[in-house]
Short mmCIF file of C-alpha atoms in Angstrom, two decimals:
data_model
loop_
_atom_site.label_atom_id
_atom_site.label_comp_id
_atom_site.label_asym_id
_atom_site.label_seq_id
_atom_site.Cartn_x
_atom_site.Cartn_y
_atom_site.Cartn_z
CA MET A 1 0.03 0.00 0.02
CA LYS A 2 3.01 2.42 0.85
CA LYS A 3 4.31 1.76 -2.59
CA ILE A 4 1.08 2.45 -4.41
CA ALA A 5 0.64 5.79 -2.16
CA LEU A 6 4.09 6.99 -3.37
CA PHE A 7 3.58 5.97 -6.78
CA ALA A 8 0.06 7.98 -6.99
CA SER A 9 1.87 10.88 -4.99
CA ALA A 10 4.64 11.17 -7.73
CA LEU A 11 2.19 10.86 -10.52
CA PHE A 12 0.17 13.81 -9.17
CA CYS A 13 3.06 15.87 -9.00
CA ALA A 14 4.26 15.22 -12.39
CA SER A 15 0.68 15.87 -13.54
CA LEU A 16 0.73 19.21 -11.62
CA THR A 17 4.05 20.25 -13.39
CA LEU A 18 2.72 19.37 -16.74
CA PHE A 19 -0.43 21.20 -16.36
CA SER A 20 1.54 24.33 -14.84
CA SER A 21 4.03 24.03 -17.87
CA CYS A 22 1.08 23.83 -20.54
CA ASN A 23 -0.64 26.54 -18.53
CA THR A 24 2.44 28.85 -18.87
CA SER A 25 2.98 27.95 -22.53
CA SER A 26 -0.62 28.48 -23.17
CA LEU A 27 -0.73 31.85 -21.38
CA LEU A 28 2.46 32.95 -23.24
CA SER A 29 0.97 31.78 -26.62
CA SER A 30 -2.34 33.69 -25.93
CA LEU A 31 -0.25 36.92 -25.21
CA SER A 32 1.90 36.58 -28.06
CA GLY A 33 -0.67 35.55 -30.78
CA GLY A 34 1.08 32.25 -31.29
CA GLN A 35 4.67 33.38 -31.02
CA SER A 36 6.45 32.00 -28.05
CA LYS A 37 8.95 34.42 -26.92
CA PRO A 38 10.66 37.71 -27.93
CA THR A 39 13.31 37.57 -30.83
CA LEU A 40 16.60 39.48 -31.20
CA SER A 41 17.94 40.52 -34.66
CA PHE A 42 21.63 41.60 -34.88
CA GLU A 43 21.86 44.21 -37.76
CA LYS A 44 25.60 45.26 -37.86
CA VAL A 45 28.81 46.32 -36.61
CA SER A 46 30.02 49.72 -37.84
CA ILE A 47 32.96 52.12 -37.04
CA LYS A 48 31.29 54.83 -35.04
CA THR A 49 34.29 57.14 -34.36
CA LEU A 50 38.16 57.09 -34.69
CA ASP A 51 40.40 59.20 -32.66
CA MET A 52 44.27 58.96 -31.92
CA GLU A 53 43.88 56.11 -29.33
CA GLY A 54 41.58 53.49 -31.36
CA ILE A 55 38.59 52.53 -33.28
CA THR A 56 35.08 52.72 -31.46
CA PHE A 57 32.83 50.06 -33.04
CA GLY A 58 28.80 50.51 -32.69
CA CYS A 59 26.75 47.43 -32.63
CA ASN A 60 23.13 47.72 -33.72
CA TYR A 61 20.32 45.13 -32.82
CA SER A 62 16.74 45.11 -32.29
CA VAL A 63 14.38 43.14 -30.02
CA LYS A 64 10.86 42.43 -31.13
CA ASN A 65 8.18 42.03 -28.35
CA PRO A 66 5.36 39.61 -29.60
CA TYR A 67 3.37 40.09 -26.27
CA SER A 68 0.16 42.19 -25.81
CA VAL A 69 2.00 43.75 -22.71
CA GLY A 70 5.30 45.70 -22.58
CA ILE A 71 8.61 44.36 -21.67
CA SER A 72 12.00 45.73 -20.59
CA LEU A 73 15.44 45.39 -22.12
CA ALA A 74 17.37 44.97 -18.95
CA SER A 75 21.19 44.73 -19.71
CA VAL A 76 23.91 43.70 -22.39
CA ALA A 77 26.55 41.67 -21.73
CA ALA A 78 29.36 40.59 -24.44
CA ASP A 79 32.93 39.70 -25.06
CA ILE A 80 35.07 40.98 -27.84
CA SER A 81 37.77 38.82 -29.09
CA CYS A 82 40.11 38.18 -32.08
CA ASN A 83 40.68 34.47 -33.30
CA ASP A 84 39.28 33.47 -29.78
CA SER A 85 41.50 35.67 -27.89
CA LYS A 86 39.70 37.87 -25.59
CA LEU A 87 40.23 41.61 -25.95
CA THR A 88 37.60 42.86 -23.45
CA SER A 89 33.96 42.50 -22.04
CA ILE A 90 31.31 44.90 -21.87
CA ASN A 91 28.23 45.09 -19.59
CA ALA A 92 25.80 47.61 -19.77
CA SER A 93 22.35 48.12 -18.10
CA ASP A 94 19.81 49.75 -20.31
CA GLY A 95 16.40 49.65 -18.72
CA ILE A 96 14.84 50.56 -21.99
CA SER A 97 11.03 49.64 -22.47
CA ILE A 98 9.70 47.75 -25.33
CA ALA A 99 6.10 48.31 -26.02
CA ALA A 100 3.40 45.66 -26.67
CA LYS A 101 3.67 44.26 -30.27
CA LYS A 102 6.63 46.49 -31.11
CA SER A 103 10.15 46.28 -31.87
CA LYS A 104 12.83 48.47 -30.34
CA SER A 105 16.41 49.31 -31.77
CA ASN A 106 19.28 49.71 -29.47
CA GLN A 107 23.25 49.94 -29.76
CA PHE A 108 26.27 49.23 -27.74
CA ASP A 109 29.78 50.43 -28.20
CA PHE A 110 33.14 49.34 -27.47
CA LYS A 111 36.62 50.72 -28.25
CA VAL A 112 39.71 48.65 -29.82
CA PRO A 113 42.98 50.20 -29.30
CA TYR A 114 45.43 50.59 -32.19
CA ASP A 115 48.04 48.98 -30.23
CA SER A 116 45.99 46.02 -29.52
CA ILE A 117 45.24 45.56 -33.29
CA LEU A 118 48.87 45.81 -34.20
CA ASN A 119 49.77 43.31 -31.28
CA PHE A 120 47.12 41.03 -32.93
CA ALA A 121 48.38 41.34 -36.49
CA LYS A 122 51.67 40.49 -35.22
CA THR A 123 50.64 37.43 -33.35
CA TYR A 124 48.61 36.03 -36.07
CA LYS A 125 50.80 37.22 -38.88
CA GLU A 126 47.94 39.48 -40.59
CA SER A 127 48.79 42.39 -42.26
CA LYS A 128 45.48 43.83 -43.64
CA THR A 129 42.40 42.67 -41.69
CA LEU A 130 41.77 40.66 -38.39
CA PRO A 131 38.69 38.63 -37.80
CA PHE A 132 36.97 39.75 -34.55
CA THR A 133 33.77 38.34 -32.94
CA VAL A 134 31.48 40.06 -30.61
CA LYS A 135 29.52 37.33 -28.69
CA GLY A 136 26.90 37.79 -25.69
CA ASN A 137 23.44 38.13 -24.69
CA VAL A 138 20.61 40.75 -24.34
CA SER A 139 18.54 40.21 -20.94
CA LEU A 140 15.17 40.94 -20.81
CA ASP A 141 12.96 41.40 -17.87
CA LYS A 142 9.25 42.43 -16.71
CA LEU A 143 7.91 39.41 -19.11
CA PRO A 144 4.66 37.77 -18.47
CA VAL A 145 4.63 34.56 -16.13
CA ILE A 146 8.37 33.65 -16.83
CA SER A 147 9.71 37.23 -15.68
CA THR A 148 13.24 37.07 -17.32
CA LEU A 149 14.82 36.02 -20.67
CA SER A 150 18.20 35.96 -22.16
CA LEU A 151 18.67 36.31 -26.07
CA PRO A 152 22.30 35.20 -27.37
CA PHE A 153 23.86 36.77 -30.25
CA THR A 154 27.11 36.29 -32.23
CA LYS A 155 28.56 38.47 -34.81
CA ASN A 156 31.83 38.22 -36.84
CA PHE A 157 33.42 41.47 -38.25
CA ASP A 158 36.76 42.71 -39.64
CA VAL A 159 38.94 45.21 -38.15
CA PRO A 160 41.69 46.90 -40.26
CA VAL A 161 45.04 46.68 -39.50
CA PHE A 162 45.57 50.27 -38.90
CA LYS A 163 47.04 53.01 -36.80
CA PRO A 164 47.38 56.58 -37.99
CA SER A 165 50.31 58.68 -36.93
CA PHE A 166 51.40 62.59 -37.76
CA LYS A 167 54.40 64.36 -37.53
CA LEU A 168 54.93 68.06 -38.24
CA SER A 169 58.62 68.65 -39.75
CA SER A 170 60.71 71.52 -41.35
CA PRO A 171 58.94 74.72 -40.00
CA LYS A 172 60.30 77.66 -41.56
CA LEU A 173 59.64 81.29 -41.62
CA ILE A 174 59.90 83.00 -45.06
CA LEU A 175 60.63 86.68 -44.65
CA PRO A 176 60.48 89.17 -47.58
CA SER A 177 64.07 90.46 -48.73
CA ALA A 178 66.42 92.42 -46.82
CA THR A 179 65.51 95.35 -49.35
CA VAL A 180 61.80 95.14 -48.73
CA ILE A 181 62.07 95.04 -45.02
CA ALA A 182 64.58 97.94 -44.87
CA ALA A 183 62.15 99.83 -47.12
CA ALA A 184 58.93 99.11 -44.74
CA LEU A 185 61.20 100.29 -41.76
CA VAL A 186 62.04 103.64 -43.33
CA LYS A 187 58.36 104.18 -44.69
CA GLY A 188 57.05 103.34 -41.26
CA GLY A 189 59.35 105.89 -39.53
CA LYS A 190 60.94 102.94 -37.47
CA THR A 191 64.71 104.16 -38.36
CA ASN A 192 66.91 105.61 -40.97
CA ALA A 193 67.89 103.82 -44.15
CA ILE A 194 71.23 102.87 -42.64
CA LYS A 195 70.11 101.17 -39.59
CA ALA A 196 67.15 99.83 -41.29
CA ALA A 197 69.26 97.73 -43.65
CA SER A 198 71.36 96.36 -40.73
CA LEU A 199 68.24 95.21 -38.96
CA ALA A 200 66.85 93.84 -41.86
CA LYS A 201 69.84 91.69 -42.48
CA SER A 202 69.91 90.74 -38.95
CA LEU A 203 66.24 89.49 -38.90
CA ILE A 204 66.87 87.42 -41.98
CA THR A 205 70.15 85.59 -40.73
CA GLY A 206 68.55 84.91 -37.16
CA GLY A 207 68.49 88.18 -35.23
CA THR A 208 65.61 88.81 -32.53
CA VAL A 209 63.44 91.76 -32.30
CA GLU A 210 63.98 93.04 -28.88
CA ASP A 211 61.34 95.59 -29.16
CA THR A 212 58.16 93.89 -30.48
CA SER A 213 56.64 97.17 -31.35
CA LEU A 214 59.00 97.66 -34.08
CA LEU A 215 56.66 95.68 -36.28
CA ASP A 216 53.62 97.85 -35.29
CA GLY A 217 52.12 99.50 -38.42
CA LEU A 218 54.41 97.72 -40.84
CA ASP A 219 52.73 96.15 -43.95
CA LEU A 220 55.05 93.07 -44.53
CA ASP A 221 53.98 89.72 -46.00
CA MET A 222 55.71 86.31 -44.69
CA LYS A 223 54.91 82.71 -44.89
CA LEU A 224 55.16 79.94 -42.33
CA LYS A 225 55.85 76.69 -44.05
CA PHE A 226 56.13 73.04 -42.70
CA ASP A 227 55.44 69.54 -43.71
CA MET A 228 52.71 67.34 -42.26
CA ASN A 229 53.92 63.62 -42.49
CA VAL A 230 50.94 61.22 -42.38
CA ALA A 231 51.48 57.44 -42.03
CA ASN A 232 49.52 54.20 -41.34
CA GLU A 233 51.61 52.05 -38.98
CA GLY A 234 49.67 48.84 -39.83
CA GLY A 235 49.13 47.22 -43.29
CA SER A 236 45.33 47.91 -44.21
CA ASP A 237 44.38 49.57 -47.52
CA TRP A 238 43.45 53.11 -46.67
CA LYS A 239 42.48 56.50 -47.89
CA TYR A 240 43.37 59.63 -45.89
CA ALA A 241 41.96 63.03 -46.87
CA LEU A 242 42.72 66.41 -45.37
CA SER A 243 39.52 68.49 -44.88
CA SER A 244 40.97 71.50 -43.18
CA CYS A 245 43.85 72.78 -40.83
CA GLY A 246 44.92 75.81 -39.04
CA ILE A 247 47.17 77.37 -36.49
CA LYS A 248 45.80 78.73 -32.79
CA THR A 249 48.26 81.37 -31.58
CA ASP A 250 48.65 83.12 -28.21
CA GLY A 251 46.33 86.30 -28.25
CA GLN A 252 44.52 85.42 -31.27
CA SER A 253 40.91 84.02 -31.02
CA ASP A 254 40.75 82.99 -34.79
CA LEU A 255 42.63 80.11 -36.42
CA ILE A 256 45.19 80.96 -39.00
CA SER A 257 44.21 78.91 -41.81
CA LEU A 258 46.73 76.81 -43.80
CA ASP A 259 47.01 76.40 -47.36
CA THR A 260 48.17 73.11 -48.97
CA ASP A 261 50.97 72.96 -51.82
CA GLY A 262 49.73 69.96 -53.51
CA SER A 263 47.48 67.15 -52.89
CA THR A 264 45.41 66.42 -49.64
CA GLU A 265 44.93 62.80 -50.18
CA ILE A 266 47.16 59.93 -49.28
CA GLU A 267 46.52 56.23 -50.34
CA SER A 268 49.96 54.67 -49.79
CA SER A 269 51.24 53.69 -46.20
CA ALA A 270 52.87 57.19 -45.88
CA GLY A 271 52.98 60.62 -47.59
CA THR A 272 53.73 64.22 -46.97
CA ILE A 273 51.27 67.04 -47.30
CA PRO A 274 53.04 70.59 -47.62
CA LEU A 275 51.34 73.46 -45.57
CA THR A 276 51.67 77.30 -45.67
CA ALA A 277 50.20 80.01 -43.46
CA LYS A 278 50.20 83.42 -45.12
CA LEU A 279 51.18 86.05 -42.36
CA ASN A 280 51.03 89.86 -42.21
CA THR A 281 52.61 91.97 -39.71
CA LEU A 282 49.43 94.15 -39.43
CA THR A 283 47.47 91.25 -38.43
CA SER A 284 49.75 88.72 -37.00
CA GLY A 285 52.65 91.10 -35.89
CA LYS A 286 52.78 89.52 -32.24
CA PHE A 287 53.15 86.01 -33.56
CA ILE A 288 55.48 87.04 -36.21
CA ALA A 289 57.65 88.41 -33.12
CA GLN A 290 57.43 85.21 -31.48
CA LEU A 291 58.44 83.19 -34.47
CA LEU A 292 61.51 85.47 -34.95
CA ASN A 293 62.48 85.47 -31.10
CA LYS A 294 61.58 81.87 -30.77
CA SER A 295 59.88 82.63 -27.53
CA GLY A 296 56.26 82.78 -25.74
CA LYS A 297 53.57 80.14 -25.97
CA ASN A 298 53.80 77.47 -28.54
CA PRO A 299 51.15 77.75 -31.40
CA SER A 300 48.62 74.74 -31.61
CA PHE A 301 48.22 73.02 -34.80
CA SER A 302 45.02 71.19 -35.56
CA LEU A 303 43.19 69.39 -38.34
CA GLU A 304 40.18 67.78 -39.47
CA SER A 305 40.50 64.77 -41.88
CA ALA A 306 38.35 61.78 -43.33
CA LEU A 307 39.68 58.16 -43.57
CA SER A 308 38.22 55.29 -45.67
CA PHE A 309 39.01 51.71 -45.88
CA PRO A 310 38.40 50.78 -49.44
CA SER A 311 38.37 47.01 -49.00
CA LEU A 312 36.15 46.78 -46.24
CA SER A 313 32.22 47.69 -45.98
CA TYR A 314 32.51 50.35 -43.56
CA ALA A 315 31.19 53.88 -44.35
CA PRO A 316 33.78 56.00 -46.13
CA ASN A 317 34.99 59.21 -44.84
CA LEU A 318 35.26 58.55 -41.29
CA PRO A 319 36.04 61.78 -39.39
CA LEU A 320 39.55 61.99 -37.53
CA SER A 321 40.71 65.07 -35.62
CA TYR A 322 44.23 65.70 -34.55
CA SER A 323 46.08 68.47 -32.55
CA LYS A 324 49.73 69.24 -31.55
CA GLU A 325 51.97 72.11 -30.42
CA LEU A 326 54.36 73.49 -32.90
CA PRO A 327 57.54 74.16 -30.88
CA LEU A 328 58.64 77.87 -31.57
CA SER A 329 62.41 76.74 -30.84
CA SER A 330 61.97 74.47 -34.09
CA VAL A 331 61.42 77.22 -36.56
CA SER A 332 64.16 78.25 -38.77
CA ARG A 333 63.98 81.07 -41.24
CA SER A 334 64.95 82.30 -44.82
CA SER A 335 64.07 85.11 -47.12
CA GLU A 336 62.61 85.38 -50.59
#
């Protein structure tokens, strides 16, 4: 009798579990119109931004809610790896509501440092692109009956073997001829012809301006020339395009624009873009005096540019900004 009682109890429990499971399934099916659970669609991995430290990727996905009640996208967790070598993990709490019978798009970002890219390329002997994978799950909560649910995802994507570098070289101030400078000094009433000729020769050969007011009121055109050397330290195919650049000097609110002496695009692993700033003593006298004396606050060079990776499917003309001080001590001079 004891065995029969135990068997009957077990059968009852099993029946209760089955009934509960069927009830849950039936309720979910009723709420979702026949679709049993939410679904995730992982749309793409794109390059979101570039800076001088690394590449920030954006991952776009959407979740479809089949229920007649709202649910919540609670969190995202994922590992980012290259050839099964883990680079980093991300964990983000979203708390995004998904309305009944609607889909909701979302995005999470992660950054891949250039140095990590180059190290992986060296390890796996890849010169142009590296195979990366983002793998994880999206957690949902506030679901009817079952409360929570995790939706897994895996997406493969290619990372260009790439690291941009910039170097400013050969800065030179180009002065007018000694004759032109001397004539301007005399015309401006700064000194007599003999002293003007001596001072003009001194400025061209490296002399300083002891009294910066000497340049006040003079109308002299000068040029500051230097080269911008651009390189890709990796091996990926790329196209670099300079959009704009300028120099910010101490005491001037506006950038001094720079002209390019040639092409502004580079498609090989490295190239040089010559740059020229046109200066005049009437508008940039203080800066010219700093250049001549090699003293004062260093000017700041900045640029805006666009990068493309022709062999990959990422959007072209990705913005990249760069800035660096131009040491006054490195500026040489000559005359036309």
